[in-house]
Tab-separated table of C-alpha atoms in Angstrom:
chain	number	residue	atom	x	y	z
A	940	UNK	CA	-49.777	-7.649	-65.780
A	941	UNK	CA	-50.426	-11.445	-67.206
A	942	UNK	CA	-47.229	-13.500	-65.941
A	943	UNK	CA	-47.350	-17.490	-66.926
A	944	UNK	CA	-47.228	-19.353	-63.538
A	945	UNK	CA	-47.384	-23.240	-63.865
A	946	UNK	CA	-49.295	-23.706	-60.557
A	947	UNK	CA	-49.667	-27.501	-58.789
A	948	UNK	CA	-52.403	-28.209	-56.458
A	949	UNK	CA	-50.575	-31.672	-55.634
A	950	UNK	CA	-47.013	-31.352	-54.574
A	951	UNK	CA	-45.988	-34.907	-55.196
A	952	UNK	CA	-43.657	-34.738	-57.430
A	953	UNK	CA	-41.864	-32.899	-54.687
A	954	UNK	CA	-40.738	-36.312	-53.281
A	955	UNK	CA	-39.263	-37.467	-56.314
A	956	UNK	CA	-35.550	-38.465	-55.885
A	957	UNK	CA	-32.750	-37.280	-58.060
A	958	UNK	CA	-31.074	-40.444	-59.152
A	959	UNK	CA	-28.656	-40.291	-62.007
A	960	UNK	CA	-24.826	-42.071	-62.252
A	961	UNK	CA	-23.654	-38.524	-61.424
A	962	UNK	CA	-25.558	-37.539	-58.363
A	963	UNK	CA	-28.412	-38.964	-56.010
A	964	UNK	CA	-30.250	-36.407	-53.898
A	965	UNK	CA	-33.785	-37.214	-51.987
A	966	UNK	CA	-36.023	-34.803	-53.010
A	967	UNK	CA	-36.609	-31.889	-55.224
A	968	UNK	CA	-36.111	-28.846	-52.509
A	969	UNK	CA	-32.906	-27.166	-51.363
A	970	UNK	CA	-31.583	-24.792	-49.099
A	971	UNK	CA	-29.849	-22.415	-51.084
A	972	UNK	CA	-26.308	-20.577	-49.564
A	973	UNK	CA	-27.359	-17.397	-47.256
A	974	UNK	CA	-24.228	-15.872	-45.101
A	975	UNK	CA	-25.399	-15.703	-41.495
A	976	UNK	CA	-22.375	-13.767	-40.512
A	977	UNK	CA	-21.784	-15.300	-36.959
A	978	UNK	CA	-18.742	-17.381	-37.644
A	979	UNK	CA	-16.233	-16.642	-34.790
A	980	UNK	CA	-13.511	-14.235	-35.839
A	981	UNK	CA	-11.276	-17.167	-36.790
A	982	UNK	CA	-13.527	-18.005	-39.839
A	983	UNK	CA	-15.110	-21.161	-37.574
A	984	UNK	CA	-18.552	-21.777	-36.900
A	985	UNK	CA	-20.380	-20.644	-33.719
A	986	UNK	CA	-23.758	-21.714	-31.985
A	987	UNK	CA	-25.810	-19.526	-34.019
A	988	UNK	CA	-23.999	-21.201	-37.226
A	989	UNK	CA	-24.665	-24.623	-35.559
A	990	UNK	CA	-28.692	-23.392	-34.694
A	991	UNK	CA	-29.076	-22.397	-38.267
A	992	UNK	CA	-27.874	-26.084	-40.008
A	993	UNK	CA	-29.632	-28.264	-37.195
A	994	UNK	CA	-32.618	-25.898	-38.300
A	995	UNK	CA	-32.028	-26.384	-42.041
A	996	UNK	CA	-31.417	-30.349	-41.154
A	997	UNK	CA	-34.859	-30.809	-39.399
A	998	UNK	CA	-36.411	-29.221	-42.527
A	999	UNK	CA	-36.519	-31.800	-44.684
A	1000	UNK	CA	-34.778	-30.567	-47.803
A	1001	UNK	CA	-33.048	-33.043	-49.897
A	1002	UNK	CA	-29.717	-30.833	-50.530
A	1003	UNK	CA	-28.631	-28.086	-48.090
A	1004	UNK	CA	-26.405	-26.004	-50.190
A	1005	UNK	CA	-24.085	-24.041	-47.313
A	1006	UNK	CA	-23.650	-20.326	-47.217
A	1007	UNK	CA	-20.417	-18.291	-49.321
A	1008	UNK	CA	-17.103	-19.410	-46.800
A	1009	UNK	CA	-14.252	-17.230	-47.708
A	1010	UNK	CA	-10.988	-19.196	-49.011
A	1011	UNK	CA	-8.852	-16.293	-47.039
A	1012	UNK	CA	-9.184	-13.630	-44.003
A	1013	UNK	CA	-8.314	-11.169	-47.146
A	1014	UNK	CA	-11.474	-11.719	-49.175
A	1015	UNK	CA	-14.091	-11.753	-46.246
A	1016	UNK	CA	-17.258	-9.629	-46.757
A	1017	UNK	CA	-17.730	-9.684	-42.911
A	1018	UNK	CA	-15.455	-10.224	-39.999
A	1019	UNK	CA	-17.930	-12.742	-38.947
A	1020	UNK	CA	-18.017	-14.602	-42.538
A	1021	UNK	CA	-17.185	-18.290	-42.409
A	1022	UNK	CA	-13.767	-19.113	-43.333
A	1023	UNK	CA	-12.242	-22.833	-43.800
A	1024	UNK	CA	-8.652	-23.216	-42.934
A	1025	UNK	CA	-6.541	-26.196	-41.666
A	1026	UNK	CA	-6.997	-25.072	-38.113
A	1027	UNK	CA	-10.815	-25.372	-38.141
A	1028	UNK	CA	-11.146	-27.978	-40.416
A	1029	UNK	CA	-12.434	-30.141	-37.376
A	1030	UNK	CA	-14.861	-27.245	-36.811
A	1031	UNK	CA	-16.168	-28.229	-40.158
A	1032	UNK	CA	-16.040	-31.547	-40.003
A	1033	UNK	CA	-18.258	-31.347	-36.672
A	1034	UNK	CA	-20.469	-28.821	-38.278
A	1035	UNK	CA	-21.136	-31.241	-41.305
A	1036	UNK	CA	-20.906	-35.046	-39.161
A	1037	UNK	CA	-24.619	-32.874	-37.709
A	1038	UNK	CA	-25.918	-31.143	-39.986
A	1039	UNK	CA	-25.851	-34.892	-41.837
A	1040	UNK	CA	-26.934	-37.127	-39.067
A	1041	UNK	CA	-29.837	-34.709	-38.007
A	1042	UNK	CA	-30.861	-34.083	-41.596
A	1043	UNK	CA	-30.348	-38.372	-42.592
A	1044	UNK	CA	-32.822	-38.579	-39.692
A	1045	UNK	CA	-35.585	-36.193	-40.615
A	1046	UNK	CA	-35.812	-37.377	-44.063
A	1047	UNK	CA	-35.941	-41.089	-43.425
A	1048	UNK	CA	-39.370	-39.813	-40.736
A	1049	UNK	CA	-40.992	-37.970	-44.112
A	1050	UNK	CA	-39.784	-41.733	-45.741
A	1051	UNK	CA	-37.203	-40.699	-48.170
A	1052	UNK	CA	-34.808	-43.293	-48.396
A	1053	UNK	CA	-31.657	-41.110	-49.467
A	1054	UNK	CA	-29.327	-39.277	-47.993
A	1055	UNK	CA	-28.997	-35.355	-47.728
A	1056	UNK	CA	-26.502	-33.884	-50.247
A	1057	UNK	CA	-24.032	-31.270	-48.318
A	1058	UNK	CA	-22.506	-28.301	-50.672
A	1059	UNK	CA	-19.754	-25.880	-49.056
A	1060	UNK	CA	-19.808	-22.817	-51.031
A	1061	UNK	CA	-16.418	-21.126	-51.494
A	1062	UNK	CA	-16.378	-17.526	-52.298
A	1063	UNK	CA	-14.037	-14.371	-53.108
A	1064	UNK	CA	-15.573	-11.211	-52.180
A	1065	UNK	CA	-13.579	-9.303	-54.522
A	1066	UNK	CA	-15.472	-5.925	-54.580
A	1067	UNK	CA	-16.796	-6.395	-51.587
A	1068	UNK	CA	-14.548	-7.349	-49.557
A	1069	UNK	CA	-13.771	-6.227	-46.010
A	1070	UNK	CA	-10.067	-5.858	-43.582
A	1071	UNK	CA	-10.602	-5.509	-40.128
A	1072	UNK	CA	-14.158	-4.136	-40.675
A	1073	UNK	CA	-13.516	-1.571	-43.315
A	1074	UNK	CA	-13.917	-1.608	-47.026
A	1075	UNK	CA	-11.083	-2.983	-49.185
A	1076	UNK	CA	-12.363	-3.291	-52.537
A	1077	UNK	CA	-10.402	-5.972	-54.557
A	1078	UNK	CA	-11.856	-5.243	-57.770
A	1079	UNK	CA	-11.484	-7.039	-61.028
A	1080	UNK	CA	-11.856	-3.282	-62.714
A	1081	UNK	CA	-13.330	0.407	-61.969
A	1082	UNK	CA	-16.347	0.855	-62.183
A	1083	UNK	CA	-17.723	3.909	-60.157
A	1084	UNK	CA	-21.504	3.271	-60.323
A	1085	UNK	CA	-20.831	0.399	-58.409
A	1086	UNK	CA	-18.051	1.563	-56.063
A	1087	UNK	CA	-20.964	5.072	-55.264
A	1088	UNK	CA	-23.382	1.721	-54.145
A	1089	UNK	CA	-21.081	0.883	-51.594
A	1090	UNK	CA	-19.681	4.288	-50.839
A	1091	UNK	CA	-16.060	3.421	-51.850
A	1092	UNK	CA	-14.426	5.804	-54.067
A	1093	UNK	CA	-11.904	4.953	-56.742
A	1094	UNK	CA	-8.578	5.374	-55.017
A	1095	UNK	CA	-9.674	2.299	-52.515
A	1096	UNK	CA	-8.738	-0.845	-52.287
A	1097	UNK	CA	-7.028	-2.317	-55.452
A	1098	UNK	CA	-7.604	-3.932	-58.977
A	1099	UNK	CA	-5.896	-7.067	-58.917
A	1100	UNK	CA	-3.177	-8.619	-60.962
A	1101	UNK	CA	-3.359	-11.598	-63.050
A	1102	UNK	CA	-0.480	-12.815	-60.743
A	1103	UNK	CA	-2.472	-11.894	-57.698
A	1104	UNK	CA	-5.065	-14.161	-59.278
A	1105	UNK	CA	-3.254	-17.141	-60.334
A	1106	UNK	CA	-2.277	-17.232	-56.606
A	1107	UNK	CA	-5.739	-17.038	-55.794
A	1108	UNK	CA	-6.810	-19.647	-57.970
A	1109	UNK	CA	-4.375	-22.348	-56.220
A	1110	UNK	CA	-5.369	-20.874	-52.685
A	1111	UNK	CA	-9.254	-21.918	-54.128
A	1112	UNK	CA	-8.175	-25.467	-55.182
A	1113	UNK	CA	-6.156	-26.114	-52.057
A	1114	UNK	CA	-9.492	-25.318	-50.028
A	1115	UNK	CA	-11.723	-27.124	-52.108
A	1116	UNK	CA	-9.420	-29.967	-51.420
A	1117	UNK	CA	-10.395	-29.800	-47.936
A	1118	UNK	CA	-13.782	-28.631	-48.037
A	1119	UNK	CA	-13.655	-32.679	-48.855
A	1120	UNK	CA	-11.695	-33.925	-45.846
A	1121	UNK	CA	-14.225	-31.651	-44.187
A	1122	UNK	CA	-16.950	-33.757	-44.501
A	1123	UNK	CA	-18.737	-32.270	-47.951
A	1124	UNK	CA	-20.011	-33.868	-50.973
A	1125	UNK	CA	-18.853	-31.379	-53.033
A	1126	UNK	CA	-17.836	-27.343	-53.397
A	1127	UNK	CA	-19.055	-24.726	-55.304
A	1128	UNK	CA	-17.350	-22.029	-56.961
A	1129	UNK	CA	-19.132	-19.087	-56.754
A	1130	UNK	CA	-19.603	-16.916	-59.764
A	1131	UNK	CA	-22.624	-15.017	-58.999
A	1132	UNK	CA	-24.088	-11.722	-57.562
A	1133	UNK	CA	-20.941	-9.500	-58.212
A	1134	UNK	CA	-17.813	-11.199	-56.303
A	1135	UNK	CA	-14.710	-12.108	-57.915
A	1136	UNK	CA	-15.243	-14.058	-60.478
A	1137	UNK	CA	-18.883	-12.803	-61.581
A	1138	UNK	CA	-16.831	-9.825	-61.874
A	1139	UNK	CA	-14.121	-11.365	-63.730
A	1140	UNK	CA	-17.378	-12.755	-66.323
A	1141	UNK	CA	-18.518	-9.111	-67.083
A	1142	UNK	CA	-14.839	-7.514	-67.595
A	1143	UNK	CA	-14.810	-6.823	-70.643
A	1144	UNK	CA	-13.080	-3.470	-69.479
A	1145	UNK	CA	-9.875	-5.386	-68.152
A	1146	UNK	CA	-7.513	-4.672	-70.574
A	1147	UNK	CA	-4.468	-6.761	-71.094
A	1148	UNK	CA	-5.012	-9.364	-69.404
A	1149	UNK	CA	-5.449	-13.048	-69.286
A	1150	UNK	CA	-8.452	-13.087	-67.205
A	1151	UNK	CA	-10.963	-10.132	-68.966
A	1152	UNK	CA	-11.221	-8.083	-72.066
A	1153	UNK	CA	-13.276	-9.262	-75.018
A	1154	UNK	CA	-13.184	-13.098	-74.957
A	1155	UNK	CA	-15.422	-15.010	-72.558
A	1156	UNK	CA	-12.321	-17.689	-72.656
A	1157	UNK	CA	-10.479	-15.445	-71.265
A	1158	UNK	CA	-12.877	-13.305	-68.636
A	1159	UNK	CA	-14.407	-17.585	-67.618
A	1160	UNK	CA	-10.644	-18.645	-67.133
A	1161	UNK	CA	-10.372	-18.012	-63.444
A	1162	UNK	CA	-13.471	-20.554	-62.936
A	1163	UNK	CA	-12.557	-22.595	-65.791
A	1164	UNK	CA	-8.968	-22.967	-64.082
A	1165	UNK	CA	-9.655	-23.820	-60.721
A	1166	UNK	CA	-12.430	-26.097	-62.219
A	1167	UNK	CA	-10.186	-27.922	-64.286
A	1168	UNK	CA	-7.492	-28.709	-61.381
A	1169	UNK	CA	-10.144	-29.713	-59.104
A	1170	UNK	CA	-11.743	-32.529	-61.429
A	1171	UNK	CA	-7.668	-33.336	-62.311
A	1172	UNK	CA	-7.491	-33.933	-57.950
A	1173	UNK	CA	-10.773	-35.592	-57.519
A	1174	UNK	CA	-11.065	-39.368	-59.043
A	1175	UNK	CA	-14.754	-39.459	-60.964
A	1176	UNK	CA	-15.630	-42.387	-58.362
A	1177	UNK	CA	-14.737	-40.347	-55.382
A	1178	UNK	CA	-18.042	-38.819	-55.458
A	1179	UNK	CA	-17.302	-35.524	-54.299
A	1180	UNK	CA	-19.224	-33.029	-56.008
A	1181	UNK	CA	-17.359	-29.654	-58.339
A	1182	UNK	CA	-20.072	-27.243	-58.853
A	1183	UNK	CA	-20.588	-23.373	-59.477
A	1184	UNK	CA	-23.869	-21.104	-58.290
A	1185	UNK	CA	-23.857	-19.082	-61.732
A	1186	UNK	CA	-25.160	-15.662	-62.380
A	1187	UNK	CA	-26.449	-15.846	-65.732
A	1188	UNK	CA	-27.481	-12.350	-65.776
A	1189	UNK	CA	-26.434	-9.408	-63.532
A	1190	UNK	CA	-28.814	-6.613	-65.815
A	1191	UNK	CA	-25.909	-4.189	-65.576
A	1192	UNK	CA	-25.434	-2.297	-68.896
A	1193	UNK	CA	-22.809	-3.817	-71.209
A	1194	UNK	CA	-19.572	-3.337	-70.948
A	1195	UNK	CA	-19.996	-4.216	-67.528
A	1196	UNK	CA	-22.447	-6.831	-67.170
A	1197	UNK	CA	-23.252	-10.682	-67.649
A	1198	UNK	CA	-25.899	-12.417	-69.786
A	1199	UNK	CA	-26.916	-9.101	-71.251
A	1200	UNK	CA	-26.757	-7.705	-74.966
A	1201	UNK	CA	-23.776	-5.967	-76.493
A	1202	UNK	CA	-25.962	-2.801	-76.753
A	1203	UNK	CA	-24.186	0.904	-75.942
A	1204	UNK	CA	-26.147	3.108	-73.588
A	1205	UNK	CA	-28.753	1.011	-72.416
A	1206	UNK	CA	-30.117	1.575	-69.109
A	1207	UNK	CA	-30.971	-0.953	-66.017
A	1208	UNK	CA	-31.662	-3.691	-66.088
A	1209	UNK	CA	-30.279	-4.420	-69.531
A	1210	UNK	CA	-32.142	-6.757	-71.999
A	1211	UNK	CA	-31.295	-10.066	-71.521
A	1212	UNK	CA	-29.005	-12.201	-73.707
A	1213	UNK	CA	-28.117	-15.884	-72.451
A	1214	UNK	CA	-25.539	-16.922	-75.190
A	1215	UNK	CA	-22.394	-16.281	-72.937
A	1216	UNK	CA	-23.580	-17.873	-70.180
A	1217	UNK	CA	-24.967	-20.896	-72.140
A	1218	UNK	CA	-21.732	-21.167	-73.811
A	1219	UNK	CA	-20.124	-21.195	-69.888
A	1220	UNK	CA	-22.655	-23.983	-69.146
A	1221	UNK	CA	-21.928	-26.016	-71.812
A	1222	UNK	CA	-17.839	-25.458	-70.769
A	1223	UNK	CA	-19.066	-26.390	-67.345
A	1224	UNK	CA	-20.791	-29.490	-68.696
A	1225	UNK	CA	-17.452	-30.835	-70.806
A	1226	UNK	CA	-15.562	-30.520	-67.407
A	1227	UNK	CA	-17.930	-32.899	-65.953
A	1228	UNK	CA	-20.032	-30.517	-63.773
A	1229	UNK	CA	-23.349	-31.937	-63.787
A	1230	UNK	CA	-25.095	-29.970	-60.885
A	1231	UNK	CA	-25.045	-26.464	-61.192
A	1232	UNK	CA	-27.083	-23.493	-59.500
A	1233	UNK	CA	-28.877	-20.902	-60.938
A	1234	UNK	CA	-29.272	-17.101	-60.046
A	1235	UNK	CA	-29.090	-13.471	-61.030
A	1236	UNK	CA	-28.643	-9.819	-60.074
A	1237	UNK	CA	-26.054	-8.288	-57.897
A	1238	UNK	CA	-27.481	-8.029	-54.177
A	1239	UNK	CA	-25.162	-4.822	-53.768
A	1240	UNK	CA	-26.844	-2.858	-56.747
A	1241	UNK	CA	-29.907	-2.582	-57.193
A	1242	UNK	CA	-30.664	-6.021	-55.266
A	1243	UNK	CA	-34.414	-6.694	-56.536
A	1244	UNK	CA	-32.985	-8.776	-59.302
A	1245	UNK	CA	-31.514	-10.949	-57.034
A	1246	UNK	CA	-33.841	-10.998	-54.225
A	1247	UNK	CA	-37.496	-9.469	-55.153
A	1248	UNK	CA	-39.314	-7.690	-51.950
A	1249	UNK	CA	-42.321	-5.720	-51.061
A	1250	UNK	CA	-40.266	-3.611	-48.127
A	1251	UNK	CA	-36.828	-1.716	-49.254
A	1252	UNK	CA	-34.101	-2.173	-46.589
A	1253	UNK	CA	-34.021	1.061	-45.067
A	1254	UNK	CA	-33.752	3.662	-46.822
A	1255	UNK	CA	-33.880	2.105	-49.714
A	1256	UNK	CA	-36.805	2.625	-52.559
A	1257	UNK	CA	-39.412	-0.021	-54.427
A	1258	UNK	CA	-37.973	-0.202	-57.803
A	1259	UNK	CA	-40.470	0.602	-60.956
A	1260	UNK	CA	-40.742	-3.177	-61.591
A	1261	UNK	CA	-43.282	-5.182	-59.477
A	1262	UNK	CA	-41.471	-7.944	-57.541
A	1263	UNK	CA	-43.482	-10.553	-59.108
A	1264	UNK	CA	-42.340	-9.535	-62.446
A	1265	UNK	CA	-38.684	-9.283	-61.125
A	1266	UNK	CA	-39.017	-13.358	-59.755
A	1267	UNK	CA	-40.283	-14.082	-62.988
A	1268	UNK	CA	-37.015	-13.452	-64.574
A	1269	UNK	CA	-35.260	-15.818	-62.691
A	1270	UNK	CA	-37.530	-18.250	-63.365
A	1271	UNK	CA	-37.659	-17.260	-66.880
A	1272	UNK	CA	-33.819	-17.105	-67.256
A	1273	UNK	CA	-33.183	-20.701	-65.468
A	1274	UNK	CA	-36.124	-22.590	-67.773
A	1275	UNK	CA	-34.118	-21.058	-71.390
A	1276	UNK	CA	-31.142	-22.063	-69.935
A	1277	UNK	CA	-32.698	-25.806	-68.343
A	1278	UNK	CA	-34.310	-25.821	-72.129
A	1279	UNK	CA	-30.625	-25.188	-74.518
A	1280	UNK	CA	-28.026	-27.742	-72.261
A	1281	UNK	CA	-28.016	-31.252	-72.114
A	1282	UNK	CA	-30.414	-32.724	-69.569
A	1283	UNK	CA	-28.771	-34.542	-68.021
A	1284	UNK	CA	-27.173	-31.670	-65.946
A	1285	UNK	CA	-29.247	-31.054	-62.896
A	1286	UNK	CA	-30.200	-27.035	-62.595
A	1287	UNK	CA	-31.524	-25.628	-58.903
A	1288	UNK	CA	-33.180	-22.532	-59.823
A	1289	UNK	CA	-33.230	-19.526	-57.205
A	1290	UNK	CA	-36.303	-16.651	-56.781
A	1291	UNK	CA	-39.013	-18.608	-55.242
A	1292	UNK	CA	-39.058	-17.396	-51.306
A	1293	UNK	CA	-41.231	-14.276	-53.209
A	1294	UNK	CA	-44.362	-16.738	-53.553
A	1295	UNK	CA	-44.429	-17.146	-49.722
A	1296	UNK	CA	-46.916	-20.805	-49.197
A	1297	UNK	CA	-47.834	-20.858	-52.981
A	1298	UNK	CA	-44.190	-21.245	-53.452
A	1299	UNK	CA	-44.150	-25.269	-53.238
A	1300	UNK	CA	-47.171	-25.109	-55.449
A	1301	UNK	CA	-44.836	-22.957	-58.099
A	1302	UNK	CA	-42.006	-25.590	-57.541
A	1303	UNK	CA	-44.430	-28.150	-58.238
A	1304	UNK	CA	-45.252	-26.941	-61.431
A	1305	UNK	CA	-41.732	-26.056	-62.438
A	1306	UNK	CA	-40.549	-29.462	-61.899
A	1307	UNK	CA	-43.581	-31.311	-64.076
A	1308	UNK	CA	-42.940	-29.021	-67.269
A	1309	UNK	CA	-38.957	-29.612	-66.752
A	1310	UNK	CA	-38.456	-25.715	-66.338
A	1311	UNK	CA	-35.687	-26.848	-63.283
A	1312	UNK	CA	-34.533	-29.923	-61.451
A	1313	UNK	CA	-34.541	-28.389	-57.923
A	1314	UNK	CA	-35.868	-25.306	-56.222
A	1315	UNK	CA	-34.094	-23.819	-53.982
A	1316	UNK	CA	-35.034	-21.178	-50.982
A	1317	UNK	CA	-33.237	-19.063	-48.847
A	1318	UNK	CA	-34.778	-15.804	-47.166
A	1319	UNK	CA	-37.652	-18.551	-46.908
A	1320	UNK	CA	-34.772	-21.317	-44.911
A	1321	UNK	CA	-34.000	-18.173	-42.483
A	1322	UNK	CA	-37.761	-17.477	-41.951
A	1323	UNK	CA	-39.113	-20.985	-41.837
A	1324	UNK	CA	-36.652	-23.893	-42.659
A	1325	UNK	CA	-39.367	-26.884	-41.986
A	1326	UNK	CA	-40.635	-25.354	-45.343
A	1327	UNK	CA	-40.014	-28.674	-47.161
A	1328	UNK	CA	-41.488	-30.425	-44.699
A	1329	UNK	CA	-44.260	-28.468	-44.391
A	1330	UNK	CA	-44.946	-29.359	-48.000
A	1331	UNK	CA	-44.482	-33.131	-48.036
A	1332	UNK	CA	-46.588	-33.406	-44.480
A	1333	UNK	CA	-49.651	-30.850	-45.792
A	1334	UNK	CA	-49.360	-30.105	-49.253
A	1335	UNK	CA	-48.415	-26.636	-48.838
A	1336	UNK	CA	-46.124	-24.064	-46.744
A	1337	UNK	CA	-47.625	-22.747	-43.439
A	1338	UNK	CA	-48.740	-18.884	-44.305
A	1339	UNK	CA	-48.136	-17.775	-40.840
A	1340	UNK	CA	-44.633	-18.768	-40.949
A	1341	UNK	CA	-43.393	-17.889	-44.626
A	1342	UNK	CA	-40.967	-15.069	-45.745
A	1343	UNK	CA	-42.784	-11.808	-46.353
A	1344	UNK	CA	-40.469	-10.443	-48.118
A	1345	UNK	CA	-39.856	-7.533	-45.504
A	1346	UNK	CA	-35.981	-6.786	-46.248
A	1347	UNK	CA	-35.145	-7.346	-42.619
A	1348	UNK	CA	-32.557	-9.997	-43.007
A	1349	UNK	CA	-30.930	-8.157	-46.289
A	1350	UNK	CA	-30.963	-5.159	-43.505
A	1351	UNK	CA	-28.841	-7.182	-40.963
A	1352	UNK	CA	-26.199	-8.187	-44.020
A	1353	UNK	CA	-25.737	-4.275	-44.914
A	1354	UNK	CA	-25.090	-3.383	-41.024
A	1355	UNK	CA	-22.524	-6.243	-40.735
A	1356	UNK	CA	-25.032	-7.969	-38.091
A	1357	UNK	CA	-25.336	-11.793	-37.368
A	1358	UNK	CA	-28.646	-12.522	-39.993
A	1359	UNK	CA	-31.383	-14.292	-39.741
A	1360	UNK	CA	-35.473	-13.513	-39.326
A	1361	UNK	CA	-36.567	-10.290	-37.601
A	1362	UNK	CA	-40.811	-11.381	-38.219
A	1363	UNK	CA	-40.213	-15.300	-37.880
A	1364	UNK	CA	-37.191	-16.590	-35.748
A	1365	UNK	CA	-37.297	-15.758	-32.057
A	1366	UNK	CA	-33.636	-15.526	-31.825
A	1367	UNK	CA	-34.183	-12.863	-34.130
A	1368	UNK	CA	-37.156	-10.726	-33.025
A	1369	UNK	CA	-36.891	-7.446	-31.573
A	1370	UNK	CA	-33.057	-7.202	-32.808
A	1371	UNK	CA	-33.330	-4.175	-34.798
């Protein structure tokens, strides 16, 4: 297998700020959102949430990108998922007045002379969604290979309404709104890995109906409406931040996937096919988005798209593709996509935890051939967050310390545990 790596001995170009009259961020490395599902039961942050951004903030990374909060108790994945409301919004603002000061201070020691960039990612879990610790699928429509991955059958939870979703919609604008008084630079709303509205993106099997069926205006209308209200609320000088991590391929089979071709009866992962979501992008882009985030795969089915491994979780199998092939894609997907929209919007690409310490070599290389803006990590943040660091002190990140790719953490997410690194972080060890 011959896979084109761009490989940099000299990481330099690591350190190069982000400075454009949209955004400034310090460097080129980012934390990328990864639930750690140990809020409190109200939705607020506890002291493992507060370990994990003071461990994030001493890392070094230019932009720490923070994991999927729910906008309701309804739509939580986890009874331990963060959720923002206006009684913890002080919780918030405590959790980001830290995670800022701490991080200010470590990059201003590795002599960066701007500021950390703080995203709040808000997030539906649609599908996957949990009440009181059991399954409660809110789907956007059936689809039963995906409801047998989760062991839900089709008679569970509900597909909602377009009037259950235009509530929705202003429940996502209203906490965006104070995702701001909370002490962010800006919100992301997510569209990736199989939640709400990726789900709404591949629904072409929602039939009547404003937000699916053929159209991508119509199955992008959820993000595109909550999108457009927020940049409406938010004056362009206010410099709060509207953003979206994208899935810009899901490899489901059309009908019911994203960024793949119209072909019948293909099997997974389906070919690729980027015109729909380039066509979002460019959407995105007239809106005024100008940072966006790049991923793929649904972590629920079939997960090595998202998240390539060496280990299974338990009981799960290696799929037929090597992993390296299978973080290739993502890279792949986000440099076609970096290449065909203006360039002045700044892409973090996802995929790169997989190349353990060659990975800031790969991001390195990336960067210099303008394949991505940013690369972002996150098994790698849970298993060593002074990755960044570790790259702009010594060139490289420290072997003994990187992700191995071992499953353990997407093991702790499936049992409904508190996550974080069973090989790396002591808090963490001997757990299972």
């Amino acid at each position: 297998m011959s896979i084109p790596l761009p490989i940099n001995a000299n990481t330099e170009n690591l350190r190069e700020a982000i400075q454009s009259k949209h955004i400034n961020i310090p460097n080129r490395l980012s934390i990328q959102p990864m639930e750690g599902f140990d809020a409190k039961l109200n939705g607020s942050p506890s002291e493992l949430t507060y370990r994990r951004y003071t461990r994030y903030a001493k890392g070094g990374a230019g932009l720490i990108w923070f994991e999927a909060t729910a906008i309701s108790e309804d739509c939580r994945s986890n009874d331990h998922q963060l959720i923002l409301t206006e009684e913890n919004v002080n919780n918030f603002k405590e959790l980001t007045s830290l995670t800022r000061t701490q991080a200010n201070q470590t990059l201003e020691s590795l002599g960066f002379k701007n500021r950390c960039r703080l995203i709040l990612q808000l997030n539906h879990s649609g599908r996957y969604s949990k009440r009181n610790g059991k399954k409660n699928p809110i789907r956007a429509y059936h689809n039963d290979e995906l409801d047998n991955a989760i062991s839900v059958k089709r008679e569970d939870g509900i597909i909602i309404s377009d009037e259950e979703l235009k509530e929705i919609r202003d429940i996502w604008v209203n906490k965006a709104i104070l995702a701001k008084d909370a002490g962010f630079d800006g919100v992301d709303i997510k569209a990736c890995h199989g939640y709400l509205i990726s789900e709404l993106l591949s629904a072409h099997n929602r039939k009547n109906s404003e937000y699916g069926g053929s159209s991508l205006e119509n199955r992008s209308k959820l993000l595109i409406e909550i999108i457009t209200k927020l940049q409406n609320k938010f004056r362009k000088d206010s410099g709060f931040k509207v953003t979206s991590r994208i899935g810009a391929y899901d490899g489901i089979p059309y009908p019911n996937g994203f960024g793949v071709k119209s072909i019948a009866n293909q099997t997974f992962p389906a070919s690729v096919d980027l015109e729909e979501p380039i066509e979002l992008i460019n959407k995105l882009y007239e809106l005024d988005v100008k940072l966006l985030n790049i991923t793929a795969g649904n972590p629920h089915y079939k997960g090595y798209i998202t998240r390539p491994y060496d280990i299974p979780v338990k009981g799960g199998r290696l799929p037929k593709e090597h992993p390296l092939f299978s973080a290739y894609r993502i890279i792949y997907l986000t440099s076609v996509i970096k290449s065909l929209i203006s360039q002045d919007m700044i892409i973090v690409g996802s995929g790169y935890t997989y190349f353990r310490q060659f990975a800031g070599n790969l991001a390195s290389g990336l960067i210099q051939r303008g394949m991505v803006d940013i690369c972002g990590f996150g098994r790698m943040s849970f298993a060593n967050p002074e990755f960044a660091k570790q790259i702009f002190q010594g060139k490289t990140i420290d072997k003994a310390k990187a992700c191995i790719s071992c499953s353990k953490c997407s093991q702790f997410m499936r049992e409904g545990k508190s996550t974080g690194c069973a090989v790396r972080d002591p808090e963490y060890i001997n757990r299972e």
